[in-house]
Structure formats: C-alpha cells, structure tokens
Amino acid sequence: MKSALTNACTIKLNNFEGPFDLLFYLIEKNKIDIYDIPILEITEQYMEYLDAMQQLDLEIASEFLVMAATLLHIKSRLLLPSKEVTEEEAADPREELILQLVEYKKYKEFSQYLKEREAKWERVHYKLPEPLPQIAFYEELEVSPEVLRDCFVKVMKNYKDRTNDVSRKMDRILNREKVSLRAKVKELLEVLSRGIKICFSKIYNTAVKSRLEVATGFLALLEIVKLGRAKVEQHETFGEIYVFPDGTDDEKVIQ
Amino acid sequence: MESIQDIEVIIEAVLFAAGDPVPLDKLAEIIGHDKKTTRAIMTSMSYKYQNSARGIMVREIDNGWQLCTKPEFDEYIAKLGAVRKKQGLTQAAYEVLAIIAYNQPVTKAYIEKIRGVSSDSAISKLIERNLIREAGRDDAPGRPKLYETTEEFLRVFGFSSIKDLPVIQMHEIQEVMENLPLD
Amino acid sequence: MESIQDIEVIIEAVLFAAGDPVPLDKLAEIIGHDKKTTRAIMTSMSYKYQNSARGIMVREIDNGWQLCTKPEFDEYIAKLGAVRKKQGLTQAAYEVLAIIAYNQPVTKAYIEKIRGVSSDSAISKLIERNLIREAGRDDAPGRPKLYETTEEFLRVFGFSSIKDLPVIQMHEIQEVMENLPLD
C-alpha cells in the first residue's frame, strides 16, 4: 500500500498547491462526499503523503504541517467525546474544515473555468491600431471683452507701478548724499524767511521728494520749532501741518 | 438622417481603425447619438457579426467595444506565423485570480485564508502579467494592500465586464451548514 | 469542401489578424487553393466589400492583400484621435493677449517690457490657439517679429473688428499712477 502510494504521489507531489489541494485530491481519489468526510481515513492518507514526501527528501511547507495538526485534532475530538460537552463543542468538529474546503472548491472550480475561457479567447486575434493623428481641439472660449480690457488696465498699472518704483528707488540712491539735517533746516528757514504761512505737505511729500527727504524735513521743522523760529498747528491727527514764521499773518499762504 | 445600417458601417470603420477597445462615450460622440442608443446599436451589431458569415466579431470589454477575429479561425491565422504563445499561468495563479475576481477588491490575507497557503509569488506573477493591480488599501489594521482585476483580465478571459462572471452559488455554504450530519 | 463564402470568411479573419498586406502565395497556402483560384477569390471579395455596406474594404498592394477602412469614413476615424481640451487661458496668456490687442502689431520685447517677465510660452500658446499670429517684422535693430490678433480672436470675443475693443481712458492708467500708495 505504502509503496504504491509513494509511487502514485511522486508524480503529483510537487503539484499540490497547498493542504486544501492535497485534501481535495484525496477526497476525489476516494470518491468521498465532501460534506461527510471520513476523518479517520483521510487523516491517515494525508499523513502517509507527508511521510512519502519526507522519504523523497522533499521540503514540506509549514502549511501542510498545520493541516496535519488540525486533522489530528479533529480526529481526537471525534474519538474521545468529552463527558462534559459544552454547546460549542457539540458541533461537528469537522464543520470549520468542511466550510473551508467548500469555499476553496468553489474557487478551484472557477479557476478551471477560467482556464477553459482563456483557451478559447487565446484563439481570438486583435489588430494593431492604425496610426491616428492626435488632434487637440479646444472647447469654445467664453470670455467677455471686459475681461480683456481689465486685464490690460491691470498690466499697465503694474507696469507703471514698477517703473515708478524703479525711478523712485533711483532718485533715493542719487539723493542719499544730499540729504542732511543741516541742509534741510537751512532750506526751511529760507522759505520761512519770506514771512508767510506754509503747508508742510506742499514742500515735503513723497510724490516729489524721497522719503528720506520728507523725514529729514520733518526733523528740520522740529529743530526750527525748538529754536523758536516757527510755530506749528495741526487741526486733526494726520491732518495738514501749518508752519508759521514768527509774526506772520494768515493771509499770506503759499499755494 | 443616417439609417442604422449607415451607422453600423461607420462603426465598423472606426473600430477597425481603433484596434483597441473604443469606449461607449467615444462611439456615441462619433456617431452623434446618445449613449443608450449607441449601446443598443452595439448590442445588435455584436449579435449580427456573431451570427453572420464574418471572420471577425465585435466584443465588449469594460464598456468599450473592439473588433477581433472569431476563435474558430485561429488555425488559419496561426499559419501566418509569428503567433506568439503566451506563457501559461500556474495553478496557484489561476486560483488567486479566481479569488480576486469574485471578491475584489481583496487583501492578500483573505486570499491566503481561502487557499491555505502563501500566495506572494502568484500575486506578483499576476501583477507582472497585468491581470491584477493594486487598488488602494484596506481600512483594517496595518492598512493592507487591496487587489482587483484589470481590463486585461477581461480581455484574456473573454468577459465583457466583472458583472459578466458566472454566479457562484454563495448559499451553497448555508446548505452545507444545514446538511452537516451532527453525530 | 469549403464554399466560396467559407473561404472569404477565413480570409477576412486572416487579413484582419495580419494587419499588414498578406502576399498572394501565403493566402493560397492558408486556404489550400492554387494561386490562380486565390486571386479570383480575392478579386471577387474585393468587389463585394467595395459594393456592400461595409466600413472596411480589401485592397491589393504589391501582389498582396490587406484590409483597410474605406476613405469616406476618414472624418469619423479622425474623431478617434481627437482629444478634447479644456478651454481657458492662463493669466499670463490673457495679459499677453491684452497687450497685443491694444498695441498691435507689437514685438515680444515690448510685451516683455510691459509685463516685466519672459513671455515666450504664453505667445506660443496663443499662436497654437490661433488667437494671435506673426505680422511681419519691426524696423528696429534685429528686425524682431511683430504679433497681431487673428480673426479667431475677434470671433471668440464677439468683435467685428479691432475697433470694437472696449475703450480704455488714458486717465485710467494715469490715475493708477497718481493714486500710488505713498509708502
């Protein structure tokens, strides 16, 4: 028996995909009903296979050993019914194994079906695509003319900003050396010597002078006020600063 | 107004030139009909090719349509030479493919639970053959990769879509439970 | 014994799978007839395809035979390769277009001076979209290319001529200058 079995399985041995596959082979070979597996016989045959594999020096994958343990466990439970049977244990110990085998069988059958379909559809031939020019066509552009107009105004605005910025930067660089507190005090005193009231912003603002000049001009004004050479008035925060030389009246204001 | 026959003739030319499957949307756009009408035309056309004296037929793949030769002429085509035979899949690969096809997207752990063996090499082989691909990750702990079948799978096995897979009786398991002889 | 129709069906499958022209010798070998008979079959087949409701036809090329689409379906086949591109110009393209529209004909140097950045890709995009075109060369040193808007530009914006461009009051740009924030 053993040697016959050994011979029989030498051919197939390597082909078993796993323990389920081997069990299946045994079930079909013995013409057993999958729903009512005679565990004693099957376990015995399964162990014989493993033994044969060992004799042939084949490496036995761990999954086969796990299944062997499962089979032996089921066998022991069937042989030695416990006296105190819990409800859970009352179930057929083969149940889980059978469920797994049925599930596996389903896919094994389907894989056979896949092979058949593949064999048929392998006989079908396709044609290479013709070289087609890839033409990109665009969906309608929907833009209002105003968008174009606004875009242009914005671009020009940015341009002016940028060029303005550049020229002011240039001015600042060129003016840097000229700006000194002393020079601004002198400049302001000259204006005040005409004896008229002046608006600070008319002389110093960033549209016509660099920031440094405006700031220095303001420091110069503070200096002059400190020296008692002028008085200042401001009616509201951030409002215009009026500068009065000593003894001038309101009528004569520089425009 | 074009007759159905005129449209079928246009579609024949278009599918011939395309070689690859042409999506339903694209066909509908080309013939200037809605998708429902186009699908009806394609179904009828497919039937006509199948049942008339033609060497070629129309097949549906994943909501697209493609011309191919009828399988019965393979032996003649083989005489042209240069017919490449693909390397076959292993039994393990077929089993893994079967499990993925019915349960996609599915994790490796699930596949291995059903097969009872490690399935890494079969999975890599199937990916290499472009029959399956990764499909994101499962929410389960460890966020394992999920696998699904590809359009190439449909093409190779002659399915028009995943819905085309034969129904496996899932209630079979239920019956097993009921029929277990409890001794 | 195969009928003529059976043979024609086989030939359809063979020519389809071959794609390239199949020499008469090869066809004769495949269908198991002599060359003279094969030629007669091919001539008759070619005639039938030409005169029936087919999108494809059989063509003789250099003593070989090939399937191809009938020329009258070219326009439909062309749609296969057509890729619909989402409309919409980039901000850069709008700016370049606006500068050209209001200053045409204009050089790239001018455009780049106004924008302060290189504008090559925006210009090529606009040319590709047929919204601008080259308009001769400037007299300036190096004779740089000039650009102007096209009829397509007028059509897209609904202008009948360039005079329809919305008017920009010079003060709008001037104001911009005067209202510069004093930093």
XYZ file of C-alpha atoms in Angstrom, chain A:
255
model
C 0.000 0.000 0.000
C 2.619 2.441 1.075
C 4.952 1.906 -1.812
C 2.100 2.068 -4.292
C 1.004 5.278 -2.727
C 4.535 6.587 -2.773
C 4.756 5.806 -6.455
C 1.435 7.370 -7.155
C 2.287 10.575 -5.462
C 5.817 11.063 -6.692
C 4.352 12.393 -9.892
C 1.848 14.720 -8.287
C 3.686 15.598 -5.124
C 5.074 18.892 -6.201
C 1.865 19.952 -7.835
C -0.221 20.344 -4.725
C -0.884 23.993 -4.210
C -1.401 23.564 -0.502
C -3.049 21.392 2.142
C -6.549 22.059 0.750
C -5.406 20.997 -2.668
C -3.969 17.775 -1.249
C -7.124 17.089 0.776
C -9.149 17.633 -2.351
C -7.094 15.172 -4.254
C -7.687 12.600 -1.518
C -11.407 13.289 -1.397
C -11.760 12.884 -5.157
C -9.496 9.890 -5.292
C -11.527 8.128 -2.592
C -14.823 9.343 -4.080
C -15.813 10.793 -0.741
C -18.699 13.153 -0.132
C -17.105 16.443 0.784
C -19.929 17.129 3.250
C -19.252 13.912 5.128
C -15.524 13.404 5.248
C -14.366 10.216 6.981
C -11.755 11.955 9.055
C -10.015 8.777 10.221
C -9.267 7.563 6.709
C -8.430 10.927 5.280
C -6.125 11.792 8.155
C -4.320 8.524 7.712
C -3.849 9.071 3.983
C -2.822 12.655 4.488
C -0.147 11.596 6.971
C 1.047 8.939 4.544
C 1.551 11.608 1.946
C 3.573 13.752 4.243
C 5.589 10.686 5.150
C 6.170 9.940 1.457
C 7.267 13.494 0.877
C 9.740 13.155 3.709
C 11.087 9.906 2.297
C 11.642 11.680 -1.005
C 13.510 14.393 0.856
C 11.012 16.996 -0.271
C 10.666 20.052 1.819
C 7.271 20.107 3.461
C 5.763 23.535 3.642
C 4.608 24.570 7.110
C 1.004 24.901 5.907
C 0.907 21.122 5.315
C 2.036 20.511 8.868
C -0.549 22.897 10.277
C -3.241 20.980 8.393
C -1.864 17.707 9.721
C -2.213 19.043 13.242
C -5.765 20.204 12.516
C -6.734 16.789 11.166
C -5.243 15.010 14.147
C -7.053 17.352 16.485
C -10.405 16.719 14.776
C -9.703 13.003 14.835
C -9.000 13.059 18.559
C -12.175 15.001 19.252
C -14.237 12.514 17.273
C -12.643 9.557 19.015
C -12.763 10.912 22.512
C -16.055 12.643 23.086
C -15.817 14.718 26.220
C -18.169 13.870 29.070
C -18.872 17.476 29.743
C -19.808 18.658 26.309
C -20.366 22.367 26.037
C -22.770 23.634 23.442
C -19.929 24.932 21.317
C -18.102 21.648 21.326
C -21.254 19.754 20.473
C -20.940 20.989 16.924
C -19.326 18.682 14.412
C -15.580 19.227 14.799
C -15.284 18.838 11.032
C -17.524 21.808 10.370
C -14.922 24.507 10.004
C -12.682 22.357 7.831
C -15.590 21.422 5.592
C -16.609 25.063 5.199
C -13.100 25.973 4.199
C -12.919 23.086 1.757
C -16.242 24.002 0.154
C -15.140 27.609 -0.192
C -11.835 26.524 -1.692
C -13.579 24.103 -4.046
C -15.690 26.940 -5.394
C -12.621 28.889 -6.485
C -10.794 25.823 -7.677
C -13.697 25.080 -9.985
C -13.825 28.652 -11.123
C -10.103 28.634 -11.861
C -10.734 25.612 -14.079
C -13.466 27.577 -15.828
C -11.032 30.481 -16.274
C -8.538 28.147 -17.939
C -11.174 26.975 -20.399
C -12.201 30.508 -21.249
C -8.604 31.523 -21.672
C -8.046 28.638 -24.084
C -10.970 29.838 -26.167
C -10.103 33.514 -26.093
C -6.468 32.822 -26.841
C -7.691 31.885 -30.268
C -9.049 35.348 -30.838
C -6.803 37.852 -32.580
C -6.722 41.594 -32.490
C -5.464 44.217 -34.824
C -2.955 46.910 -34.065
C -4.380 50.430 -34.014
C -3.966 52.489 -37.170
C -1.655 55.425 -36.691
C -4.041 58.245 -35.876
C -3.021 61.871 -35.682
C -3.690 63.244 -32.218
C -5.729 66.341 -32.807
C -6.339 68.559 -29.854
C -9.460 70.625 -30.209
C -10.452 73.212 -27.719
C -13.823 73.836 -26.288
C -15.270 77.253 -27.000
C -13.547 80.062 -25.194
C -16.064 82.218 -23.440
C -14.611 85.482 -22.306
C -16.220 88.851 -22.023
C -14.350 91.694 -23.757
C -14.347 93.492 -20.413
C -12.059 90.798 -19.036
C -9.537 91.646 -21.717
C -9.894 95.336 -21.011
C -9.489 94.931 -17.249
C -6.546 92.695 -17.817
C -4.889 95.347 -19.944
C -5.520 98.097 -17.382
C -4.061 95.861 -14.694
C -0.985 95.036 -16.727
C -0.373 98.695 -17.485
C -0.941 99.631 -13.857
C 1.609 97.054 -12.784
C 3.987 98.370 -15.379
C 3.616 101.978 -14.179
C 3.958 100.858 -10.577
C 7.096 99.009 -11.405
C 8.714 101.784 -13.452
C 7.677 104.369 -10.850
C 9.140 102.249 -8.184
C 12.352 101.888 -10.132
C 12.698 105.629 -10.774
C 11.952 106.493 -7.163
C 14.487 103.970 -5.969
C 16.959 105.555 -8.338
C 16.175 109.040 -7.025
C 16.638 107.896 -3.497
C 20.004 106.444 -4.299
C 21.062 109.614 -6.100
C 19.722 111.889 -3.344
C 21.162 109.964 -0.481
C 24.288 112.068 -0.115
C 22.457 115.377 -0.402
C 20.037 114.848 2.455
C 21.334 116.192 5.706
C 19.507 117.752 8.629
C 21.612 120.846 8.412
C 20.726 121.383 4.744
C 17.004 120.877 5.448
C 16.998 123.350 8.347
C 18.654 125.841 6.062
C 16.174 125.142 3.281
C 13.166 125.500 5.590
C 14.468 128.711 7.167
C 14.871 130.200 3.699
C 11.220 129.512 2.931
C 10.087 130.844 6.289
C 12.180 133.977 5.841
C 9.668 135.079 3.209
C 7.365 135.599 6.164
C 4.427 133.558 5.034
C 2.490 130.601 6.488
C 3.295 127.339 4.712
C 1.733 123.889 4.464
C 4.307 121.267 5.349
C 2.998 118.833 2.717
C 3.394 121.350 -0.062
C 7.127 121.289 0.431
C 7.710 117.781 1.624
C 5.716 114.895 0.221
C 6.752 111.590 -1.251
C 5.343 112.365 -4.671
C 8.036 114.927 -5.253
C 10.662 114.131 -2.642
C 12.209 110.939 -1.366
C 11.040 109.511 1.930
C 14.374 110.324 3.454
C 13.954 113.973 2.442
C 10.451 114.148 3.886
C 11.577 112.577 7.131
C 14.615 114.844 7.390
C 12.413 117.839 6.512
C 10.146 116.950 9.427
C 13.127 116.660 11.783
C 14.319 120.043 10.495
C 10.873 121.502 11.263
C 11.026 120.165 14.826
C 14.509 121.653 15.147
C 13.289 125.077 13.967
C 10.321 124.985 16.358
C 12.730 124.109 19.171
C 14.876 127.078 18.181
C 11.760 129.269 18.427
C 11.947 130.319 14.784
C 8.473 128.988 13.872
C 5.158 127.736 15.292
C 3.152 124.771 14.069
C -0.531 123.950 14.040
C -2.260 120.695 13.215
C -6.048 120.566 13.471
C -6.526 116.833 13.331
C -4.464 113.693 13.553
C -2.651 113.074 10.256
C -4.036 116.423 9.085
C -2.064 119.173 7.409
C 0.711 120.743 9.425
C 0.746 124.539 9.075
C 4.020 126.273 9.772
C 4.007 129.936 10.866
C 7.140 132.030 10.907
C 7.163 134.265 13.940
C 4.879 137.261 13.373
C 3.233 136.297 10.059
C -0.486 136.605 9.477
C -2.819 134.019 7.990
C -3.493 135.700 4.674
C -0.182 135.085 3.030
C -0.121 131.364 2.496
C 1.945 129.694 -0.153
C -0.245 127.842 -2.574
